[in-house]
C-alpha positions as a Markdown table, in Angstrom:
| # | Residue | x | y | z |
|---|---|---|---|---|
| 1 | Met | -13.3 | -28.0 | 34.9 |
| 2 | Asp | -16.4 | -30.0 | 35.6 |
| 3 | Arg | -17.9 | -29.1 | 32.3 |
| 4 | Phe | -15.0 | -30.7 | 30.4 |
| 5 | Ser | -14.8 | -34.4 | 29.7 |
| 6 | Leu | -12.2 | -36.6 | 31.5 |
| 7 | Arg | -10.3 | -36.9 | 28.3 |
| 8 | Ala | -10.2 | -33.1 | 27.9 |
| 9 | Arg | -9.2 | -32.6 | 31.5 |
| 10 | Ile | -6.3 | -35.1 | 31.1 |
| 11 | Gly | -5.2 | -33.2 | 28.0 |
| 12 | Ile | -5.4 | -29.8 | 29.8 |
| 13 | Leu | -3.5 | -31.3 | 32.8 |
| 14 | Ala | -0.8 | -32.7 | 30.5 |
| 15 | Ala | -0.5 | -29.3 | 28.8 |
| 16 | Gly | -0.3 | -27.5 | 32.2 |
| 17 | Val | 2.3 | -29.9 | 33.5 |
| 18 | Ala | 4.3 | -29.5 | 30.2 |
| 19 | Ala | 4.0 | -25.7 | 30.4 |
| 20 | Gly | 5.3 | -25.6 | 34.0 |
| 21 | Val | 8.2 | -27.9 | 33.0 |
| 22 | Val | 9.0 | -25.8 | 29.9 |
| 23 | Val | 9.0 | -22.6 | 31.9 |
| 24 | Leu | 11.3 | -24.0 | 34.6 |
| 25 | Val | 13.6 | -25.7 | 32.1 |
| 26 | Ser | 13.7 | -22.7 | 29.8 |
| 27 | Thr | 14.5 | -20.3 | 32.6 |
| 28 | Ala | 17.2 | -22.6 | 33.9 |
| 29 | Val | 18.7 | -23.1 | 30.5 |
| 30 | Phe | 18.7 | -19.4 | 29.8 |
| 31 | Leu | 20.3 | -18.5 | 33.1 |
| 32 | Ile | 22.9 | -21.3 | 32.7 |
| 33 | Val | 23.8 | -20.3 | 29.1 |
| 34 | Arg | 23.9 | -16.6 | 30.0 |
| 35 | Gln | 26.2 | -17.4 | 33.0 |
| 36 | Ser | 28.4 | -19.6 | 30.8 |
| 37 | Ile | 28.7 | -17.0 | 28.0 |
| 38 | Phe | 29.7 | -14.3 | 30.4 |
| 39 | Glu | 32.2 | -16.5 | 32.2 |
| 40 | Thr | 33.7 | -17.4 | 28.8 |
| 41 | Leu | 33.8 | -13.8 | 27.8 |
| 42 | Asp | 35.5 | -12.7 | 31.0 |
| 43 | Asp | 38.1 | -15.5 | 30.8 |
| 44 | Asn | 38.9 | -14.6 | 27.2 |
| 45 | Leu | 39.1 | -10.9 | 28.0 |
| 46 | Leu | 41.3 | -11.6 | 31.0 |
| 47 | Gln | 43.6 | -13.7 | 28.9 |
| 48 | Arg | 43.9 | -11.0 | 26.2 |
| 49 | Ala | 44.5 | -8.3 | 28.9 |
| 50 | Thr | 47.2 | -10.4 | 30.5 |
| 51 | Ala | 48.9 | -11.1 | 27.2 |
| 52 | Ala | 48.7 | -7.4 | 26.3 |
| 53 | Ala | 50.2 | -6.4 | 29.7 |
| 54 | Gln | 53.1 | -8.7 | 29.1 |
| 55 | Ser | 53.7 | -7.4 | 25.6 |
| 56 | Ala | 54.9 | -4.1 | 24.1 |
| 57 | Leu | 51.4 | -2.7 | 24.6 |
| 58 | Ala | 52.4 | -2.0 | 28.2 |
| 59 | Asp | 54.7 | 0.7 | 26.8 |
| 60 | Pro | 52.8 | 4.0 | 26.6 |
| 61 | Glu | 54.5 | 5.0 | 23.4 |
| 62 | Gln | 53.7 | 1.7 | 21.8 |
| 63 | Leu | 50.1 | 1.8 | 23.1 |
| 64 | Ala | 49.5 | 5.2 | 21.5 |
| 65 | Thr | 50.1 | 3.8 | 18.0 |
| 66 | Thr | 48.5 | 0.4 | 18.4 |
| 67 | Ser | 45.2 | -0.5 | 16.7 |
| 68 | Pro | 42.8 | -2.9 | 18.6 |
| 69 | Glu | 42.7 | -5.1 | 15.5 |
| 70 | Val | 46.1 | -6.3 | 16.7 |
| 71 | Leu | 44.3 | -8.1 | 19.5 |
| 72 | Gly | 42.0 | -9.8 | 17.1 |
| 73 | Ala | 38.9 | -7.7 | 17.8 |
| 74 | Gly | 37.6 | -4.4 | 16.5 |
| 75 | Asp | 35.2 | -3.7 | 19.3 |
| 76 | Ile | 37.8 | -3.6 | 22.1 |
| 77 | Arg | 38.9 | -0.4 | 23.9 |
| 78 | Ile | 42.2 | -0.5 | 25.7 |
| 79 | Ala | 44.0 | 2.0 | 28.0 |
| 80 | Leu | 46.8 | 2.3 | 30.6 |
| 81 | Phe | 45.4 | 3.5 | 33.9 |
| 82 | Tyr | 47.9 | 5.0 | 36.4 |
| 83 | Ser | 47.8 | 5.0 | 40.1 |
| 84 | Ser | 47.6 | 8.8 | 40.0 |
| 85 | Gly | 44.2 | 8.6 | 38.2 |
| 86 | Leu | 45.5 | 9.5 | 34.8 |
| 87 | Ala | 44.6 | 7.3 | 31.8 |
| 88 | Gln | 46.2 | 6.8 | 28.3 |
| 89 | Ser | 44.1 | 5.1 | 25.6 |
| 90 | Ala | 45.1 | 3.7 | 22.2 |
| 91 | Glu | 45.3 | 6.2 | 19.5 |
| 92 | Ala | 42.9 | 4.3 | 17.3 |
| 93 | Arg | 40.1 | 4.7 | 19.8 |
| 94 | Ala | 38.0 | 7.8 | 20.0 |
| 95 | Ser | 37.4 | 7.2 | 23.7 |
| 96 | Ser | 38.9 | 5.2 | 26.5 |
| 97 | Pro | 37.3 | 2.2 | 28.2 |
| 98 | Pro | 35.0 | 2.9 | 31.2 |
| 99 | Leu | 37.2 | 3.5 | 34.2 |
| 100 | Ser | 36.3 | 3.5 | 37.9 |
| 101 | Gln | 37.7 | 3.0 | 41.4 |
| 102 | Thr | 37.9 | -0.7 | 40.7 |
| 103 | Glu | 40.5 | -0.3 | 37.9 |
| 104 | Leu | 42.3 | 2.3 | 40.1 |
| 105 | Glu | 42.7 | -0.3 | 42.8 |
| 106 | Val | 44.4 | -2.6 | 40.3 |
| 107 | Ala | 46.7 | 0.2 | 39.3 |
| 108 | Gln | 47.6 | 0.9 | 42.9 |
| 109 | Gly | 48.3 | -2.8 | 43.5 |
| 110 | Val | 45.3 | -3.3 | 45.9 |
| 111 | Arg | 44.0 | -6.2 | 43.8 |
| 112 | Pro | 45.7 | -8.2 | 41.1 |
| 113 | Tyr | 42.9 | -7.9 | 38.5 |
| 114 | Ser | 39.3 | -6.9 | 38.2 |
| 115 | Val | 36.2 | -7.9 | 36.1 |
| 116 | Arg | 33.0 | -5.9 | 35.9 |
| 117 | Thr | 30.2 | -4.9 | 33.6 |
| 118 | Ala | 29.8 | -1.2 | 32.8 |
| 119 | Gly | 26.8 | -0.4 | 30.7 |
| 120 | Asp | 27.3 | -2.1 | 27.3 |
| 121 | Tyr | 30.9 | -3.1 | 28.0 |
| 122 | Glu | 32.6 | -5.9 | 29.9 |
| 123 | Val | 35.7 | -4.3 | 31.6 |
| 124 | Val | 38.8 | -6.1 | 32.9 |
| 125 | Ala | 41.9 | -4.7 | 34.4 |
| 126 | Val | 45.3 | -6.4 | 35.1 |
| 127 | Ala | 48.5 | -5.0 | 36.6 |
| 128 | Ala | 50.9 | -3.7 | 33.9 |
| 129 | Gly | 53.9 | -2.8 | 36.0 |
| 130 | Pro | 54.4 | -0.6 | 39.1 |
| 131 | Gly | 51.7 | 2.0 | 39.5 |
| 132 | Arg | 49.7 | 1.2 | 36.5 |
| 133 | Ala | 47.1 | -1.2 | 35.1 |
| 134 | Leu | 46.1 | -2.2 | 31.6 |
| 135 | Val | 42.3 | -1.8 | 31.2 |
| 136 | Met | 40.5 | -3.6 | 28.4 |
| 137 | Ala | 36.8 | -3.3 | 27.6 |
| 138 | Gln | 34.7 | -5.2 | 25.0 |
| 139 | Lys | 31.2 | -4.3 | 23.8 |
| 140 | Leu | 28.4 | -6.7 | 24.9 |
| 141 | Glu | 26.2 | -6.0 | 22.0 |
| 142 | Pro | 27.0 | -9.3 | 20.1 |
| 143 | Thr | 26.6 | -11.3 | 23.3 |
| 144 | Gln | 23.3 | -9.6 | 24.1 |
| 145 | Gln | 22.1 | -10.3 | 20.6 |
| 146 | Val | 22.8 | -14.0 | 21.0 |
| 147 | Leu | 21.0 | -14.0 | 24.4 |
| 148 | Ala | 18.0 | -12.2 | 22.9 |
| 149 | Lys | 17.8 | -14.8 | 20.1 |
| 150 | Leu | 18.0 | -17.5 | 22.8 |
| 151 | Ala | 15.3 | -15.8 | 24.8 |
| 152 | Ile | 13.0 | -15.9 | 21.8 |
| 153 | Ala | 13.9 | -19.4 | 20.7 |
| 154 | Leu | 13.3 | -21.1 | 24.1 |
| 155 | Pro | 9.6 | -19.9 | 24.4 |
| 156 | Val | 8.9 | -20.8 | 20.8 |
| 157 | Ile | 10.3 | -24.3 | 21.2 |
| 158 | Gly | 8.6 | -24.6 | 24.6 |
| 159 | Gly | 5.3 | -23.6 | 23.1 |
| 160 | Val | 5.6 | -26.3 | 20.4 |
| 161 | Gly | 6.4 | -28.8 | 23.2 |
| 162 | Ile | 3.3 | -27.7 | 25.1 |
| 163 | Val | 1.1 | -28.2 | 22.1 |
| 164 | Leu | 2.6 | -31.6 | 21.4 |
| 165 | Ala | 2.2 | -32.5 | 25.1 |
| 166 | Ala | -1.4 | -31.6 | 25.0 |
| 167 | Ala | -2.0 | -33.6 | 21.8 |
| 168 | Leu | -0.1 | -36.6 | 23.2 |
| 169 | Gly | -2.1 | -36.2 | 26.5 |
| 170 | Val | -5.4 | -36.3 | 24.7 |
| 171 | Ala | -4.2 | -39.3 | 22.6 |
| 172 | Val | -3.0 | -41.2 | 25.6 |
| 173 | Ala | -6.2 | -40.4 | 27.5 |
| 174 | Arg | -8.3 | -41.6 | 24.5 |
| 175 | Ala | -6.4 | -44.9 | 24.4 |
| 176 | Gly | -6.2 | -45.3 | 28.2 |
| 177 | Leu | -9.9 | -44.4 | 28.7 |
| 178 | Arg | -11.2 | -46.7 | 26.0 |
| 179 | Pro | -12.1 | -49.4 | 28.6 |
| 180 | Val | -13.8 | -46.8 | 30.7 |
| 181 | Gln | -15.8 | -45.7 | 27.6 |
| 182 | Arg | -16.8 | -49.3 | 27.1 |
| 183 | Leu | -18.0 | -49.5 | 30.7 |
| 184 | Thr | -19.9 | -46.3 | 30.2 |
| 185 | Thr | -21.5 | -47.6 | 27.1 |
| 186 | Ala | -22.4 | -50.8 | 28.8 |
| 187 | Ala | -23.9 | -49.0 | 31.8 |
| 188 | Glu | -26.0 | -46.8 | 29.5 |
| 189 | Arg | -27.1 | -49.9 | 27.6 |
| 190 | Val | -28.2 | -51.5 | 30.8 |
| 191 | Ala | -30.0 | -48.4 | 31.9 |
| 192 | Ser | -31.8 | -48.0 | 28.6 |
| 193 | Thr | -32.5 | -51.5 | 27.5 |
| 194 | Gly | -31.9 | -53.8 | 30.5 |
| 195 | Asp | -29.4 | -55.8 | 28.4 |
| 196 | Leu | -27.0 | -57.5 | 30.9 |
| 197 | Arg | -24.6 | -59.1 | 28.5 |
| 198 | Pro | -21.0 | -58.8 | 29.7 |
| 199 | Ile | -18.5 | -56.7 | 27.9 |
| 200 | Arg | -15.2 | -57.8 | 26.4 |
| 201 | Val | -12.1 | -57.8 | 28.7 |
| 202 | Ser | -8.7 | -56.9 | 27.2 |
| 203 | Gly | -5.4 | -56.8 | 29.1 |
| 204 | Ser | -4.7 | -57.4 | 32.7 |
| 205 | Asp | -4.3 | -53.9 | 34.2 |
| 206 | Glu | -6.5 | -52.0 | 36.7 |
| 207 | Leu | -9.1 | -51.1 | 34.0 |
| 208 | Ala | -9.3 | -54.8 | 33.0 |
| 209 | Arg | -9.9 | -55.8 | 36.6 |
| 210 | Leu | -12.5 | -53.1 | 36.8 |
| 211 | Thr | -14.2 | -54.5 | 33.6 |
| 212 | Val | -14.1 | -58.0 | 35.2 |
| 213 | Ser | -15.7 | -56.7 | 38.4 |
| 214 | Phe | -18.3 | -54.9 | 36.2 |
| 215 | Asn | -19.1 | -58.1 | 34.4 |
| 216 | Glu | -19.4 | -59.9 | 37.7 |
| 217 | Met | -21.9 | -57.3 | 38.8 |
| 218 | Leu | -23.8 | -57.7 | 35.6 |
| 219 | Gly | -23.9 | -61.4 | 36.1 |
| 220 | Ala | -25.1 | -61.0 | 39.7 |
| 221 | Leu | -27.8 | -58.6 | 38.5 |
| 222 | Ala | -28.9 | -61.0 | 35.7 |
| 223 | Ser | -29.0 | -63.8 | 38.2 |
| 224 | Ser | -31.1 | -61.7 | 40.6 |
| 225 | Gln | -33.5 | -60.7 | 37.9 |
| 226 | Glu | -33.8 | -64.3 | 36.8 |
| 227 | Gln | -34.6 | -65.4 | 40.4 |
| 228 | Gln | -37.1 | -62.6 | 40.7 |
| 229 | Arg | -38.8 | -63.6 | 37.4 |
| 230 | Arg | -38.8 | -67.3 | 38.5 |
| 231 | Leu | -40.2 | -66.4 | 41.9 |
| 232 | Val | -43.0 | -64.3 | 40.4 |
| 233 | Ala | -43.8 | -67.0 | 37.9 |
| 234 | Asp | -43.8 | -69.8 | 40.5 |
| 235 | Ala | -45.7 | -67.7 | 43.0 |
| 236 | Gly | -48.4 | -66.9 | 40.4 |
| 237 | His | -48.7 | -70.6 | 39.6 |
| 238 | Glu | -48.9 | -71.6 | 43.3 |
| 239 | Leu | -51.4 | -68.8 | 44.1 |
| 240 | Arg | -53.7 | -69.6 | 41.2 |
| 241 | Thr | -55.0 | -72.9 | 42.5 |
| 242 | Pro | -56.0 | -71.8 | 46.1 |
| 243 | Leu | -57.4 | -68.5 | 44.8 |
| 244 | Thr | -59.5 | -70.4 | 42.1 |
| 245 | Ser | -60.8 | -72.8 | 44.7 |
| 246 | Leu | -61.5 | -70.0 | 47.2 |
| 247 | Arg | -63.3 | -67.9 | 44.6 |
| 248 | Thr | -65.4 | -71.0 | 43.5 |
| 249 | Asn | -66.5 | -71.8 | 47.1 |
| 250 | Leu | -67.3 | -68.1 | 47.8 |
| 251 | Glu | -69.4 | -67.8 | 44.7 |
| 252 | Leu | -71.3 | -71.0 | 45.6 |
| 253 | Leu | -71.9 | -69.7 | 49.1 |
| 254 | Ala | -73.0 | -66.3 | 47.8 |
| 255 | Ala | -75.3 | -68.0 | 45.2 |
| 256 | Ala | -76.9 | -70.1 | 47.9 |
| 257 | Ala | -77.6 | -67.0 | 50.0 |
| 258 | Arg | -79.6 | -65.2 | 47.3 |
| 259 | Pro | -83.4 | -65.1 | 47.7 |
| 260 | Gly | -85.1 | -67.9 | 45.9 |
| 261 | Ala | -82.0 | -70.0 | 45.6 |
| 262 | Pro | -82.2 | -73.7 | 46.5 |
| 263 | Asp | -81.2 | -74.5 | 50.0 |
| 264 | Leu | -77.6 | -75.7 | 50.4 |
| 265 | Pro | -77.3 | -78.7 | 52.7 |
| 266 | Glu | -75.7 | -77.9 | 56.0 |
| 267 | Gln | -73.1 | -80.6 | 55.5 |
| 268 | Asp | -72.1 | -79.1 | 52.1 |
| 269 | Arg | -72.1 | -75.6 | 53.6 |
| 270 | Arg | -69.8 | -76.8 | 56.4 |
| 271 | Glu | -67.5 | -78.5 | 54.0 |
| 272 | Met | -67.3 | -75.3 | 51.9 |
| 273 | Val | -66.6 | -73.1 | 54.9 |
| 274 | Asp | -63.9 | -75.6 | 56.1 |
| 275 | Asp | -62.4 | -75.6 | 52.6 |
| 276 | Val | -62.4 | -71.8 | 52.5 |
| 277 | Arg | -60.7 | -71.7 | 55.9 |
| 278 | Gly | -58.1 | -74.2 | 54.7 |
| 279 | Gln | -57.5 | -72.2 | 51.5 |
| 280 | Val | -57.1 | -69.0 | 53.6 |
| 281 | Glu | -54.6 | -70.7 | 55.9 |
| 282 | Glu | -52.7 | -72.1 | 52.9 |
| 283 | Leu | -52.6 | -68.6 | 51.3 |
| 284 | Thr | -51.4 | -67.1 | 54.6 |
| 285 | Gln | -48.6 | -69.6 | 54.8 |
| 286 | Leu | -47.7 | -69.1 | 51.2 |
| 287 | Val | -47.6 | -65.3 | 51.4 |
| 288 | Gly | -45.5 | -65.5 | 54.5 |
| 289 | Asp | -43.0 | -67.9 | 52.8 |
| 290 | Leu | -42.9 | -65.7 | 49.8 |
| 291 | Val | -42.2 | -62.6 | 51.9 |
| 292 | Glu | -39.3 | -64.5 | 53.6 |
| 293 | Leu | -37.9 | -65.7 | 50.3 |
| 294 | Ala | -38.3 | -62.4 | 48.6 |
| 295 | Arg | -35.8 | -60.7 | 50.9 |
| 296 | Asp | -32.7 | -60.0 | 48.9 |
| 297 | Asp | -30.5 | -59.0 | 51.8 |
| 298 | Pro | -26.8 | -59.8 | 51.6 |
| 299 | Gln | -25.3 | -62.2 | 54.0 |
| 300 | Met | -26.0 | -60.5 | 57.3 |
| 301 | Val | -23.3 | -59.6 | 59.8 |
| 302 | Met | -24.7 | -61.0 | 63.0 |
| 303 | Ile | -23.2 | -60.5 | 66.4 |
| 304 | Glu | -25.7 | -62.3 | 68.6 |
| 305 | Pro | -24.4 | -65.5 | 70.2 |
| 306 | Val | -27.0 | -68.3 | 69.8 |
| 307 | Glu | -27.2 | -71.6 | 71.7 |
| 308 | Phe | -28.2 | -73.9 | 68.8 |
| 309 | Thr | -29.3 | -76.6 | 71.2 |
| 310 | Asp | -31.9 | -74.2 | 72.7 |
| 311 | Val | -33.0 | -73.3 | 69.2 |
| 312 | Val | -33.6 | -76.9 | 68.3 |
| 313 | Asp | -35.5 | -77.6 | 71.6 |
| 314 | Arg | -37.9 | -74.7 | 70.9 |
| 315 | Ala | -38.5 | -75.9 | 67.3 |
| 316 | Leu | -39.1 | -79.4 | 68.6 |
| 317 | Glu | -41.8 | -78.1 | 71.0 |
| 318 | Arg | -43.5 | -76.3 | 68.2 |
| 319 | Ala | -43.3 | -79.3 | 65.9 |
| 320 | Arg | -44.9 | -81.6 | 68.5 |
| 321 | Arg | -47.8 | -79.2 | 68.9 |
| 322 | Arg | -48.3 | -78.9 | 65.2 |
| 323 | Ala | -48.0 | -82.6 | 64.4 |
| 324 | Thr | -51.3 | -84.0 | 63.1 |
| 325 | Thr | -50.1 | -87.7 | 63.3 |
| 326 | Asp | -48.7 | -89.7 | 66.2 |
| 327 | Val | -45.0 | -89.3 | 65.5 |
| 328 | Thr | -42.1 | -89.9 | 67.9 |
| 329 | Phe | -39.0 | -87.7 | 67.9 |
| 330 | Asp | -35.7 | -89.5 | 68.6 |
| 331 | Val | -33.5 | -86.6 | 69.7 |
| 332 | His | -29.7 | -86.6 | 70.1 |
| 333 | Leu | -28.3 | -83.1 | 70.8 |
| 334 | Met | -25.0 | -81.6 | 71.9 |
| 335 | Pro | -24.0 | -78.2 | 73.2 |
| 336 | Trp | -23.2 | -75.8 | 70.3 |
| 337 | Thr | -22.8 | -72.1 | 70.0 |
| 338 | Leu | -22.7 | -69.9 | 66.9 |
| 339 | Ile | -23.2 | -66.3 | 65.9 |
| 340 | Gly | -26.5 | -65.9 | 64.1 |
| 341 | Asp | -30.2 | -65.0 | 64.0 |
| 342 | Ser | -32.0 | -67.3 | 66.4 |
| 343 | Thr | -35.4 | -66.6 | 64.9 |
| 344 | Ala | -34.4 | -67.5 | 61.4 |
| 345 | Leu | -32.5 | -70.6 | 62.7 |
| 346 | Glu | -35.6 | -71.7 | 64.6 |
| 347 | Arg | -37.8 | -71.4 | 61.5 |
| 348 | Ala | -35.3 | -73.4 | 59.4 |
| 349 | Val | -35.1 | -76.2 | 62.0 |
| 350 | Leu | -38.9 | -76.1 | 62.3 |
| 351 | Asn | -39.3 | -76.5 | 58.6 |
| 352 | Leu | -37.0 | -79.5 | 58.6 |
| 353 | Leu | -39.0 | -81.1 | 61.5 |
| 354 | Asp | -42.4 | -80.3 | 59.8 |
| 355 | Asn | -41.1 | -82.0 | 56.6 |
| 356 | Gly | -40.1 | -85.0 | 58.6 |
| 357 | Val | -43.4 | -85.2 | 60.4 |
| 358 | Lys | -45.3 | -84.8 | 57.1 |
| 359 | Trp | -43.5 | -87.7 | 55.4 |
| 360 | Ser | -43.4 | -90.1 | 58.4 |
| 361 | Thr | -46.0 | -92.8 | 58.7 |
| 362 | Pro | -48.4 | -92.7 | 61.6 |
| 363 | Gly | -46.6 | -94.0 | 64.7 |
| 364 | Gly | -43.3 | -93.4 | 62.9 |
| 365 | Thr | -40.1 | -91.9 | 64.3 |
| 366 | Val | -38.3 | -88.7 | 63.3 |
| 367 | Arg | -34.6 | -88.8 | 64.2 |
| 368 | Val | -33.0 | -85.5 | 65.1 |
| 369 | Ser | -29.2 | -85.6 | 65.6 |
| 370 | Met | -26.4 | -83.1 | 65.9 |
| 371 | Val | -23.2 | -84.6 | 64.5 |
| 372 | Pro | -19.9 | -82.7 | 64.9 |
| 373 | Val | -17.8 | -82.6 | 61.7 |
| 374 | Asp | -14.8 | -81.0 | 63.3 |
| 375 | Glu | -14.0 | -78.4 | 66.0 |
| 376 | Trp | -15.8 | -75.6 | 64.1 |
| 377 | Thr | -18.6 | -77.3 | 62.2 |
| 378 | Val | -21.8 | -79.2 | 63.2 |
| 379 | Val | -24.4 | -81.0 | 61.1 |
| 380 | Leu | -28.1 | -81.2 | 62.2 |
| 381 | Glu | -29.7 | -84.3 | 60.7 |
| 382 | Val | -33.4 | -84.8 | 60.4 |
| 383 | Ala | -34.4 | -88.3 | 59.2 |
| 384 | Asp | -37.9 | -89.5 | 58.8 |
| 385 | Ser | -39.5 | -93.0 | 58.4 |
| 386 | Gly | -41.3 | -92.2 | 55.2 |
| 387 | Pro | -40.9 | -93.5 | 51.6 |
| 388 | Gly | -37.7 | -91.4 | 51.0 |
| 389 | Ile | -36.8 | -89.2 | 48.1 |
| 390 | Ala | -36.2 | -90.5 | 44.6 |
| 391 | Asp | -32.7 | -90.2 | 43.3 |
| 392 | Glu | -33.7 | -87.7 | 40.6 |
| 393 | Asp | -35.3 | -85.5 | 43.1 |
| 394 | Leu | -32.5 | -85.3 | 45.7 |
| 395 | Pro | -30.6 | -82.4 | 44.0 |
| 396 | Arg | -33.8 | -80.2 | 43.8 |
| 397 | Val | -35.7 | -80.7 | 47.0 |
| 398 | Phe | -34.4 | -77.3 | 48.3 |
| 399 | Asp | -35.4 | -75.4 | 45.2 |
| 400 | Arg | -38.3 | -72.9 | 45.4 |
| 401 | Phe | -41.7 | -74.4 | 44.7 |
| 402 | Tyr | -40.2 | -77.7 | 43.7 |
| 403 | Arg | -42.4 | -80.7 | 44.4 |
| 404 | Ala | -41.8 | -84.3 | 43.5 |
| 405 | Asp | -44.5 | -86.2 | 41.7 |
| 406 | Thr | -45.4 | -88.1 | 45.0 |
| 407 | Ser | -45.8 | -84.8 | 46.9 |
| 408 | Arg | -48.1 | -82.8 | 44.7 |
| 409 | Thr | -51.2 | -83.9 | 46.6 |
| 410 | Met | -49.6 | -83.2 | 50.0 |
| 411 | Pro | -50.3 | -79.9 | 51.8 |
| 412 | Gly | -47.6 | -77.1 | 51.8 |
| 413 | Ser | -46.3 | -74.3 | 49.7 |
| 414 | Gly | -43.2 | -75.9 | 48.4 |
| 415 | Leu | -41.1 | -73.1 | 50.0 |
| 416 | Gly | -40.2 | -74.6 | 53.4 |
| 417 | Leu | -37.0 | -76.3 | 52.4 |
| 418 | Ala | -36.0 | -73.3 | 50.2 |
| 419 | Ile | -36.2 | -71.1 | 53.3 |
| 420 | Val | -33.9 | -73.7 | 55.1 |
| 421 | Arg | -31.3 | -73.3 | 52.4 |
| 422 | Gln | -31.6 | -69.5 | 52.4 |
| 423 | Val | -31.0 | -69.4 | 56.2 |
| 424 | Ala | -28.1 | -71.8 | 55.9 |
| 425 | Val | -26.4 | -69.7 | 53.3 |
| 426 | Arg | -26.9 | -66.5 | 55.3 |
| 427 | His | -25.1 | -68.2 | 58.2 |
| 428 | Gly | -22.2 | -69.5 | 56.1 |
| 429 | Gly | -23.6 | -73.1 | 56.0 |
| 430 | Ala | -25.1 | -75.5 | 53.6 |
| 431 | Val | -27.9 | -78.0 | 53.2 |
| 432 | Trp | -28.3 | -81.3 | 51.3 |
| 433 | Ala | -30.6 | -84.3 | 51.0 |
| 434 | Ala | -29.9 | -88.0 | 51.0 |
| 435 | Arg | -31.5 | -91.4 | 52.0 |
| 436 | Ala | -31.6 | -92.1 | 55.7 |
| 437 | Pro | -30.6 | -95.5 | 57.1 |
| 438 | Glu | -34.1 | -95.8 | 58.4 |
| 439 | Gly | -35.3 | -95.8 | 54.8 |
| 440 | Gly | -36.8 | -92.4 | 54.6 |
| 441 | Ala | -35.4 | -89.0 | 53.7 |
| 442 | Leu | -32.3 | -87.5 | 55.5 |
| 443 | Leu | -32.1 | -83.7 | 55.4 |
| 444 | Ser | -28.8 | -82.2 | 56.7 |
| 445 | Leu | -28.1 | -78.6 | 57.8 |
| 446 | Arg | -24.4 | -77.7 | 58.2 |
| 447 | Leu | -23.6 | -74.7 | 60.3 |
| 448 | Pro | -20.3 | -73.1 | 61.6 |
| 449 | Gly | -19.7 | -72.5 | 65.3 |
| 450 | Arg | -17.9 | -74.0 | 68.2 |
| 451 | Arg | -18.6 | -76.4 | 71.1 |
| 452 | Pro | -18.7 | -74.5 | 74.5 |
| 453 | Ala | -15.7 | -75.1 | 76.7 |
């Protein structure tokens, strides 16, 4: 069956089911009709025999001269059967009806009547006075001919029904599987051309819902491809500048080291080496951020309880050590527990703190506050004392590689805040940017959880 198409298998299945039903119905119809015909024949024959027993036919002399046509049938044999075992048949018959012990019992008064089949005859016997019975037999050949025709007609009609059922099964399968065919064509198109256009949805049944789900999958795949293309393009753009600078400095240092080349002043050499070291550090950070953002994992199912206050404390210690300017942290924390990845959360908080340090003026203050929204939600706010974020830049500060015009000369890869948003989404939270009351930028990280009892 595996080598047949689904449509052919449905047609074969429909034909098989129809064949089974036809066989069962035909057999039941034949048996019921056969039983009904024989019951009708027996009833009619008993009625004739009873009428004959109550008429002049019960007289032996009258019976000897009676023709069976008197009873309305030329295929009937009739006889009087005595309790002594003797029998007297009608003169017009060459032979008497089949006789047996059953008819003798009726003649002896053991039973009131009898009905049986004897070869090609249906035989009945009824009491016809003391010590005798009237026996009547009718040939079964006409009845058997009717049953034979019925036995031929039922399979023929059933065969036609099976063929029609198979044809209708194939037609229904073709119509019902048309959405599946469209899905198959779309999947083959995606595999061969990479075309992710959605397919048309018709109806509201299970196949229509399957088509909708398939279109959603195509949309997610298209979005993922677009993100990958944008990440590669943005990464190539960001990597080009430090790589070009690094190659230029290395070429200059290599040229100065060749025999006969002019001596390079020590101050210039030191500056080039420091520049190379800085470019390598920038590339290291950029590659690390790219690796983190390139992870396309689904929202993880995390079962590790995390004390978010401890996470923020560890990030604060690291931010203080990394700060290159004299910045003060104004910290307001509260106990909060959530289920998550402590390492990823610490990196997200550290990126927020580094951003606040970078934009704060020397001697400025970075405010770090945990503000409960309700019983199950908390917001971590990081506000700096810098110039703030322009209104047109607020919706995009968490995009990958996005830099405002005022930040293009600042160090960084442009990926730190994008990592914050990715971590927030993976933990069922969100991020946004606004203006802080202090005048600088206010970056907020919302996370689910609960306050310890």
